[in-house]
Each structure stands twice: as structure tokens, then as C-alpha cells.
Short mmCIF file of C-alpha atoms and ligand atoms in Angstrom, two decimals:
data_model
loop_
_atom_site.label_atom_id
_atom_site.label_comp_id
_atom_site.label_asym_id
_atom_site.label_seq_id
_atom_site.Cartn_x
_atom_site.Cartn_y
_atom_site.Cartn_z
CA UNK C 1 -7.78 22.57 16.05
CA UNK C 2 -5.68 19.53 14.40
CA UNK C 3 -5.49 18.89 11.09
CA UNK C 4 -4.31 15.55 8.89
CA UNK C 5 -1.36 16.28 6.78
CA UNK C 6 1.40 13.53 6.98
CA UNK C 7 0.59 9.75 8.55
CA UNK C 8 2.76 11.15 11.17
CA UNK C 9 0.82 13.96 12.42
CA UNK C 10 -0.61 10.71 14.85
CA UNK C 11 1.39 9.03 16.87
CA UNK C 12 1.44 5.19 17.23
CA UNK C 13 -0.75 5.43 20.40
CA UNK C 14 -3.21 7.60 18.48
CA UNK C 15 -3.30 5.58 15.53
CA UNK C 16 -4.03 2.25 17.24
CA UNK C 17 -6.55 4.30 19.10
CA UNK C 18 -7.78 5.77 15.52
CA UNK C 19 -7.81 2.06 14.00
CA UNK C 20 -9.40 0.69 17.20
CA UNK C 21 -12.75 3.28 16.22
CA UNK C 22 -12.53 2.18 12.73
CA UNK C 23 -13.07 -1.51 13.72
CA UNK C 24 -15.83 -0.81 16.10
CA UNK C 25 -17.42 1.57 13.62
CA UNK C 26 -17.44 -1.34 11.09
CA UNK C 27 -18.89 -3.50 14.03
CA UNK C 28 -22.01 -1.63 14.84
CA UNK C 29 -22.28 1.40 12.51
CA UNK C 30 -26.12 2.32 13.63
CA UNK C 31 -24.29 3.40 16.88
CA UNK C 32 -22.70 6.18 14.76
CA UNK C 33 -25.27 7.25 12.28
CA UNK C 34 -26.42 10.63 14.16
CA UNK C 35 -22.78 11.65 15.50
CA UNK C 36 -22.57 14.00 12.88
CA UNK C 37 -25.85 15.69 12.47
CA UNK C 38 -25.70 19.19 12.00
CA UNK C 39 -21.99 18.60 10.28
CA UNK C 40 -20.93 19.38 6.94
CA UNK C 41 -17.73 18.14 5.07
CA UNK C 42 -16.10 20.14 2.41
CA UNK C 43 -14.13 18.06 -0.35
CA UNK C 44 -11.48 20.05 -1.96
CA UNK C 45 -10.07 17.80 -5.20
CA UNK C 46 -8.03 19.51 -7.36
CA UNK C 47 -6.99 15.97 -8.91
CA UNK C 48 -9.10 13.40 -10.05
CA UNK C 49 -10.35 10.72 -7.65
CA UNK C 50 -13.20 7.95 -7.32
CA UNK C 51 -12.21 6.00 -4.11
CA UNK C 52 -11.18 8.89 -1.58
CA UNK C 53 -13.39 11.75 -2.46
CA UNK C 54 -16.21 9.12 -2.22
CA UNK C 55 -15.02 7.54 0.12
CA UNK C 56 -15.46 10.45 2.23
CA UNK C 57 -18.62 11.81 1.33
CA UNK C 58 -19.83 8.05 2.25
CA UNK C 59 -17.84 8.53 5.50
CA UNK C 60 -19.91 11.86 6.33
CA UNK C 61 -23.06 10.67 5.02
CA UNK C 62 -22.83 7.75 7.10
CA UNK C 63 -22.12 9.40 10.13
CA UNK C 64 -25.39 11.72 9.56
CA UNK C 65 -23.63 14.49 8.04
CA UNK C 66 -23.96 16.45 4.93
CA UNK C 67 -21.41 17.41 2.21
CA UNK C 68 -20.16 20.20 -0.35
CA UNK C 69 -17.29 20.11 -2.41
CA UNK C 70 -15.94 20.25 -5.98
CA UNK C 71 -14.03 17.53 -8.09
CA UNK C 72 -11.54 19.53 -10.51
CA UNK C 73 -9.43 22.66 -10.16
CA UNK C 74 -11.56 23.44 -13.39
CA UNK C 75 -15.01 23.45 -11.60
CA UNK C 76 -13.62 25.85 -9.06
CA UNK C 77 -12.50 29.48 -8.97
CA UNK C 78 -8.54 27.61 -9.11
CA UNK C 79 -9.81 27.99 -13.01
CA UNK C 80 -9.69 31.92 -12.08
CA UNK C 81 -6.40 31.97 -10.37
CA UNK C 82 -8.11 32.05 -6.99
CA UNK C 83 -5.54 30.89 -4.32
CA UNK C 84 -5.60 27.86 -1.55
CA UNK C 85 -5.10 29.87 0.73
CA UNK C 86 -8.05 32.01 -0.25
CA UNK C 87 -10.01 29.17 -1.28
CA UNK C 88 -9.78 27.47 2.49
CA UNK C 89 -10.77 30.93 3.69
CA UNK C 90 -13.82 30.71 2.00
CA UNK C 91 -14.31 26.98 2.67
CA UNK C 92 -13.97 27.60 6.55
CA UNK C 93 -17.40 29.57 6.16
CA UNK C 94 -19.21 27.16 4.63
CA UNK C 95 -18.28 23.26 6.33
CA UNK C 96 -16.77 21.90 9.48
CA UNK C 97 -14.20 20.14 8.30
CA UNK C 98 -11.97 20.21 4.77
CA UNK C 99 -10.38 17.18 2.87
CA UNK C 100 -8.32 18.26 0.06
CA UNK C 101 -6.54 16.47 -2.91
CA UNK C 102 -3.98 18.38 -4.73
CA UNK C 103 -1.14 18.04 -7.71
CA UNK C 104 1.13 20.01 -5.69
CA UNK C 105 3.12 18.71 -2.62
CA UNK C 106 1.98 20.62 0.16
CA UNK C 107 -0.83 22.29 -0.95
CA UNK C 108 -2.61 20.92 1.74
CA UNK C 109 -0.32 22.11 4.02
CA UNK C 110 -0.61 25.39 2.84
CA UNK C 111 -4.51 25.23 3.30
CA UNK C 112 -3.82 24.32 7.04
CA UNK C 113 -2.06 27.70 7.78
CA UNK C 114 -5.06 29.52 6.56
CA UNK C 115 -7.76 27.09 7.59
CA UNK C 116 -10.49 27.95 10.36
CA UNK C 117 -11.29 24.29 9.92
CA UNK C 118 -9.52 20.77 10.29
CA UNK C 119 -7.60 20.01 6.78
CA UNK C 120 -7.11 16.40 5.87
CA UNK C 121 -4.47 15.83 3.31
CA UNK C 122 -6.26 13.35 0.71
CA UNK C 123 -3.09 12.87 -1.41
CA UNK C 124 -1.00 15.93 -2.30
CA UNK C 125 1.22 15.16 -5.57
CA UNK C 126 3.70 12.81 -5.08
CA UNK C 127 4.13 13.13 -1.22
CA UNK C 128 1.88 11.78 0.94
CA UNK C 129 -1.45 10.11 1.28
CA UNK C 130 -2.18 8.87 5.03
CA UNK C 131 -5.93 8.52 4.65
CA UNK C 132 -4.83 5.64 2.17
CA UNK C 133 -2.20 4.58 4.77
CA UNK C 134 -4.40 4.55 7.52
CA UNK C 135 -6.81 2.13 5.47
CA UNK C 136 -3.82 0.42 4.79
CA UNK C 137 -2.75 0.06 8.28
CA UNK C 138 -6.33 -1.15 9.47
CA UNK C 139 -6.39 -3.90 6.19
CA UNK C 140 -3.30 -5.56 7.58
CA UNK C 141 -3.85 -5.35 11.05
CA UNK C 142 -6.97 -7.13 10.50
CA UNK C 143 -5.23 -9.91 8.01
CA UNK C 144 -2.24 -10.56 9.92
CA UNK C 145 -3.31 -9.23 13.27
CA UNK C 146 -0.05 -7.37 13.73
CA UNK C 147 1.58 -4.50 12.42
CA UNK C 148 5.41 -5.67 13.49
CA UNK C 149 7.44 -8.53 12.81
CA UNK C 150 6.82 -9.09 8.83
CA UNK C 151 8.54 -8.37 5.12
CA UNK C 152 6.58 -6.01 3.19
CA UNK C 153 7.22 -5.54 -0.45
CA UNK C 154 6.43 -2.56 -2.56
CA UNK C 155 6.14 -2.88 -6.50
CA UNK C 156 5.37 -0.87 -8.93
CA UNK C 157 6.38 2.92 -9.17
CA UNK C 158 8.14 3.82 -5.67
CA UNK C 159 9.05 6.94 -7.49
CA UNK C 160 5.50 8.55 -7.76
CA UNK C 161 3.71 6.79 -5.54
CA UNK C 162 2.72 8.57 -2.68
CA UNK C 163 0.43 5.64 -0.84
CA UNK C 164 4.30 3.99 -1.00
CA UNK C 165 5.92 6.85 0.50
CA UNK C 166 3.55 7.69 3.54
CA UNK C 167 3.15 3.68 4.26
CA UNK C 168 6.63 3.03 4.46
CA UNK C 169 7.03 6.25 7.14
CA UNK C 170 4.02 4.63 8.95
CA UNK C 171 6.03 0.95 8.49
CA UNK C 172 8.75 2.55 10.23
CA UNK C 173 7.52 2.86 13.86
CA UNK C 174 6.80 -0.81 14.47
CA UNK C 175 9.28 -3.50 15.39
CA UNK C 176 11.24 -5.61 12.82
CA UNK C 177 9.63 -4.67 9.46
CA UNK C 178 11.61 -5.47 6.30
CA UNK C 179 11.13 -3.30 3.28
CA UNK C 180 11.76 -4.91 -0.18
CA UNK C 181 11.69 -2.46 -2.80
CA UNK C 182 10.84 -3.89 -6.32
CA UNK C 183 10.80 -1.53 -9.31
CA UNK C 184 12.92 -0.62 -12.23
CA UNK C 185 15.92 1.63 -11.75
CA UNK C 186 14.29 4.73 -12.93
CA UNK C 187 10.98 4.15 -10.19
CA UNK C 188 12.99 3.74 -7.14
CA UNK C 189 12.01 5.12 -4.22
CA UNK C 190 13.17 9.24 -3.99
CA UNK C 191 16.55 9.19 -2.48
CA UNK C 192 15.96 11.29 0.81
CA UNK C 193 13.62 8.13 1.68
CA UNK C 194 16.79 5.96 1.21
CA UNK C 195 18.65 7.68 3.32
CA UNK C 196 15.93 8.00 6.20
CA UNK C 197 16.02 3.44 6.20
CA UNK C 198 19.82 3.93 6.00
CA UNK C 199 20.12 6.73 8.83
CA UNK C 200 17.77 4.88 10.71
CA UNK C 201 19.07 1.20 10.26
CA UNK C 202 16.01 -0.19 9.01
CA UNK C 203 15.94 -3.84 6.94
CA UNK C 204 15.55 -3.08 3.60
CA UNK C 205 16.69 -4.56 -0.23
CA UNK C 206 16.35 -2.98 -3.49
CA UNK C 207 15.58 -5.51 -6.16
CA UNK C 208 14.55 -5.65 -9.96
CA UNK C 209 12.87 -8.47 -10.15
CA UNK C 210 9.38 -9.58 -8.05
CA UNK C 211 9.54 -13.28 -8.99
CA UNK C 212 13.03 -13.45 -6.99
CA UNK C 213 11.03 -12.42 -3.45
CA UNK C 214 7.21 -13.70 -3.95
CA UNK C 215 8.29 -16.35 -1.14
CA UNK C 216 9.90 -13.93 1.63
CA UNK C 217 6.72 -11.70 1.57
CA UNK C 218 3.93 -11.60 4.68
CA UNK C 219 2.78 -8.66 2.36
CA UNK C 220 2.84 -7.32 -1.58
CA UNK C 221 1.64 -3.75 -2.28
CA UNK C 222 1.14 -3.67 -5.52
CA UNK C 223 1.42 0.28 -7.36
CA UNK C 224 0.00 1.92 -10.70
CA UNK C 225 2.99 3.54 -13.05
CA UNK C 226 2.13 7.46 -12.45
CA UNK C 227 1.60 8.35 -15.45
CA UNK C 228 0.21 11.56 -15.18
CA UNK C 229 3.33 12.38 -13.02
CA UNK C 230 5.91 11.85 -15.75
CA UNK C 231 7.21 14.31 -18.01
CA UNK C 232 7.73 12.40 -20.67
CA UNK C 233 5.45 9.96 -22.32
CA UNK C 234 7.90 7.84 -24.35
CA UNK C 235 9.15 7.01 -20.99
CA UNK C 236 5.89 5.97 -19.43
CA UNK C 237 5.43 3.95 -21.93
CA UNK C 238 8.72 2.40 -21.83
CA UNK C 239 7.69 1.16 -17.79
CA UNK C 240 4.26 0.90 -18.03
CA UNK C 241 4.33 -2.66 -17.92
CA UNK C 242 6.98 -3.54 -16.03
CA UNK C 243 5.35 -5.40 -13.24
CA UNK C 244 2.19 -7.63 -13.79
CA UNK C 245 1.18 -9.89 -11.05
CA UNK C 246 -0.56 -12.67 -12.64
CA UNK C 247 -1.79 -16.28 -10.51
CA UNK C 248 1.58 -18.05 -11.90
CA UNK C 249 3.57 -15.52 -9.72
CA UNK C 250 1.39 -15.16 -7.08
CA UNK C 251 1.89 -19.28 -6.65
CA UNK C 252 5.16 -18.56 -5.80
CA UNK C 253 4.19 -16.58 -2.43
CA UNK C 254 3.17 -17.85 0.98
CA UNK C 255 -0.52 -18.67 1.39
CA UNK C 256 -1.12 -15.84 3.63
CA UNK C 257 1.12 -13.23 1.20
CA UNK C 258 -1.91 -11.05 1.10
CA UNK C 259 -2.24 -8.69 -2.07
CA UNK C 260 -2.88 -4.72 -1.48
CA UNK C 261 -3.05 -2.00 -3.49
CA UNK C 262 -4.21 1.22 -3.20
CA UNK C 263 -6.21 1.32 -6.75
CA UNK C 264 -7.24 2.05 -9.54
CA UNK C 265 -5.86 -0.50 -11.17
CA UNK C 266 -4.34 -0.44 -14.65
CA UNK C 267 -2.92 -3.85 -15.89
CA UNK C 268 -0.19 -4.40 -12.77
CA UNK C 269 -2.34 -7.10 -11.50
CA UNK C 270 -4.06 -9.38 -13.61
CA UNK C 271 -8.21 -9.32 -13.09
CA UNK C 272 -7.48 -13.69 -12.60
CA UNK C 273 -5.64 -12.83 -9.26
CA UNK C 274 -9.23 -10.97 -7.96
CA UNK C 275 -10.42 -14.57 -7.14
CA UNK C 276 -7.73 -15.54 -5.07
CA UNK C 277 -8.42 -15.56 -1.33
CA UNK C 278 -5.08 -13.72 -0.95
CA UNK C 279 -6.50 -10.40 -2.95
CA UNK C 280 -6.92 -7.94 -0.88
CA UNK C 281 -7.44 -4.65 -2.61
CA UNK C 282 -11.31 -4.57 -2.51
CA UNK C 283 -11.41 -5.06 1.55
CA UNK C 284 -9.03 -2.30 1.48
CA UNK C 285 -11.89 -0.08 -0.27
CA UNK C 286 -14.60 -0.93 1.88
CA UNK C 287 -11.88 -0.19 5.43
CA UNK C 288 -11.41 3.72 3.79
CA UNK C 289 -14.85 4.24 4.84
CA UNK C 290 -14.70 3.24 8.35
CA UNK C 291 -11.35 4.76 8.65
CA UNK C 292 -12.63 8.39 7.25
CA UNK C 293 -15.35 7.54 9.63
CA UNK C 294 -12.99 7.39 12.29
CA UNK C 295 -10.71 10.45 11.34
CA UNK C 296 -13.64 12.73 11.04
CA UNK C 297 -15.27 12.16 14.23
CA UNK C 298 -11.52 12.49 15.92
CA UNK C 299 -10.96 15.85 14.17
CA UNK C 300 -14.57 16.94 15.00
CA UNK C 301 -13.80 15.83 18.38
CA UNK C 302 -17.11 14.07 18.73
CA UNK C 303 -15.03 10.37 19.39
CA UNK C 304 -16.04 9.88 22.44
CA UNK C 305 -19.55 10.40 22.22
CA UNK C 306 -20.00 6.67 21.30
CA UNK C 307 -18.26 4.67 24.32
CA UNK C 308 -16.23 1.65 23.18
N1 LIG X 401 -6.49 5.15 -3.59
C1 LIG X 401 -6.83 6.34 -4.14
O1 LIG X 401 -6.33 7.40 -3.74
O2 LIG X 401 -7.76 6.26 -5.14
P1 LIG X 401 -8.42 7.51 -5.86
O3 LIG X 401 -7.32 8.20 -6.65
O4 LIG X 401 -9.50 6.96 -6.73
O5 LIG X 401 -8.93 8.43 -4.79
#
């Protein structure tokens, strides 16, 4: 049994394998609508959420599955004191496979040791989030039909931001990729993540500014400021709106600077930018599906039973 924990878990051969499925999912999806008859998917959200938990329910739905789940620690017996570890217990009697969203880093983890079911990780506080990387992986491969030799730049909260932190790690394992790092001081990227591009000689730059690199970017991944991750409000409110990406800066990039971001949205990227061609962030949406599609059927170990 395998579960989904860090975009790491899979290694560069099994995610271009993983991605591969995704895109011939997308291509003829009535081959896959009966794979998973007879399947149930339990989602385990702790945290809010509208795009992944959906996402996967879609994802099992579409593959002719059914699913169970609950969408707040206060709908569940977490409201009673009940454990993860007893909650995944109980879980594994119930569905086939477990996706789980949770405010604390490694919860997910936790799940895994007590799981009799596959776990997927679908964001665990401010770690990781490689369901979101994966989409984000299959959104650029399909816009710049390569995943090595460009300059991505992160903006926003680096801090919080977990789809930053497991994207970068995934970044990592293909050829000459420079990071450029835009927030304010206090939203940099953790330090032990600094040290990993240092230790491992990786391009990178730290900057202040996003006007100053709009023209060396072949990608911009826009973040949210965390705000339910800070302690103190005055603070959030103090960087809130520290980076908005309107169409005067976006001018400044290349024509094929495509936009990401994980969503939802706040005000870091003005609703004017949604009409240019270079926006991204809603074919990102729509990929999550096919990638869930993907990752379920590989942790079900029912993959092959569509040839491709
Ligand atoms: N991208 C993402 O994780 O969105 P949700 O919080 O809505 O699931």
C-alpha cells in the first residue's frame, strides 16, 4: 500500500508517468468512467477547502466511484477529541482510499501510520500540498511543454504557503530552473528551504520588488497572504496587500510569462488580468481533476486497466 504525503513520495519517472495519465484522462475521459465502480473515497478536511475537496469528489465521481467524507474538524468526532489516528482507523472500514486536509503539519502523515488505506496529503498546514503541485506540474508542462530550462517566480507569502514550498521541491529535480523569490522580508521562504537551494547549488534570487523581474520570468506563481496562519492580525494587515498584479505589470512580462496560482484569490491579482491570454489559474482548476483522476487510480492500482 502507498500513500501521497510529500510531492516527493514519486519520483520523476513516476510523475511524468502520473502526468502522462492525467493528459490522456483529459483526452478521452469515457475510457475511464467505470474504473472505479465499486470504489469509495473518503475526504478527511479538517480545514476549509472548495477546489481540492471538490476537486476530488469530482475526480471519484468521474471515475464511477462514490464518496464519504466531512468538511470541518467541527462536523466530525475531532469536535470530541477523537484522534487521527483513530479517526483513519475508522475511515479504513468504511472507503478505499483517504484524502485528508489538515492545520497541522503532518497530520497526514500521522494518518498514514495507522491507515489500512492509501492517505493522500491534501495540504497539511504550512508544509506541503503535492496534489496542488502535481496540477501545477501538468499546467506548465502543457503551456511551455517542458518542465526544465526556465525562471520561475514565486510572489506572495513564501512563508505560509505550502503550494510554494512543495512546488519548489518538485522544481528542484529538473535541469536549469531559476527560482526568484518575491515577497516582503517577513514572508520569505522558511529558512531550512534556503539552505536546501544553497546546499544544493540551485539558481535562485531573493527580491522585494515584482516589477524589477516581470521580464526574466517563463513563469509567475502568484500566492494569497495566509492569513489564517498568522498570529497576529495587525500584521496581516500590515502585508496583506503587498503584491497586486494588475495588466500595467503584467505588460512588463514576456508574452508567454504565463500566470498561476493556486487560488482562492483575494486581491493579489487584479480580476482585469483574468482576460489576458497569459492567465492561467482557471486551467489550473480544471487539470486538479484529471490529476486526482490520475493519483487515485495509481494508488488503487487500477492504472493499467485502461492501456495508453
Ligand atoms: N488550491 C487549494 O488548495 O484550494 P482550496 O483551499 O480551495 O482547496
Amino acid at each position: 500500500m502507498r500513500h501521497l504525503l510529500n510531492p516527493l513520495d514519486f519520483s520523476v519517472d513516476e510523475v511524468q508517468y502520473m502526468l502522462k495519465l492525467a493528459q490522456n484522462i483529459k483526452n478521452n475521459p469515457e475510457k475511464y468512467s467505470h474504473v472505479c465502480e465499486g470504489k469509495k473515497l473518503a475526504t478527511l478536511f479538517y480545514e476549509p477547502s472548495t477546489r481540492t475537496r471538490l476537486s476530488f469528489e469530482a475526480a471519484m465521481l468521474n471515475l464511477g466511484g462514490k464518496t464519504l467524507g466531512f468538511q470541518s474538524a467541527d462536523s466530525s468526532s475531532a469536535s470530541k477529541g477523537e484522534s487521527v489516528a483513530d479517526t483513519i482507523r475508522v475511515i479504513s472500514c468504511y472507503a478505499d482510499i483517504a484524502a485528508m486536509r489538515h492545520p497541522k503539519e503532518g497530520a497526514p502523515m500521522v494518518a498514514s501510520l495507522y491507515s489500512g488505506i492509501p492517505v493522500i496529503n491534501a495540504g497539511d498546514g504550512g508544509h506541503n500540498h503535492p496534489t496542488q503541485t502535481f496540477t501545477d506540474l501538468l499546467t506548465i508542462l502543457e503551456l511551455k511543454g517542458r518542465l526544465d530550462n526556465m525562471t520561475i517566480g514565486f510572489c506572495g507569502d513564501l512563508k505560509f504557503g505550502r503550494t510554494v514550498h512543495s512546488l519548489i521541491n518538485a522544481m528542484k529535480r529538473y535541469d536549469n530552473v531559476t527560482f526568484i523569490l518575491i515577497s516582503p522580508e517577513e514572508l520569505a521562504i522558511p529558512q531550512y528551504l534556503k539552505e536546501e537551494l544553497i546546499a544544493g547549488n540551485f539558481k535562485f534570487k531573493e527580491v522585494r520588488q515584482l516589477e524589477e523581474v516581470m521580464g526574466e520570468l517563463d513563469i509567475l506563481y502568484m500566492t494569497r497572504v495566509q492569513k489564517e496562519r498568522f498570529f497576529n492580525e495587525e500584521e496581516y494587515i500590515r502585508l496583506k496587500n503587498s503584491f497586486i498584479l494588475d495588466s500595467k505589470k503584467l505588460n512588463l512580462a514576456k508574452k508567454d510569462c504565463y500566470v498561476l496560482h493556486p487560488l482562492p484569490r483575494v486581491n493579489e491579482i487584479a480580476v482585469e488580468v483574468d482576460n489576458d491570454e497569459r492567465a492561467a489559474y482557471f486551467k489550473q482548476v480544471q487539470n486538479g481533476v484529471y490529476v486526482r483522476m490520475a493519483l487515485i487510480l495509481i494508488l488503487l492500482g487500477l492504472d493499467k486497466v485502461v492501456e495508453f
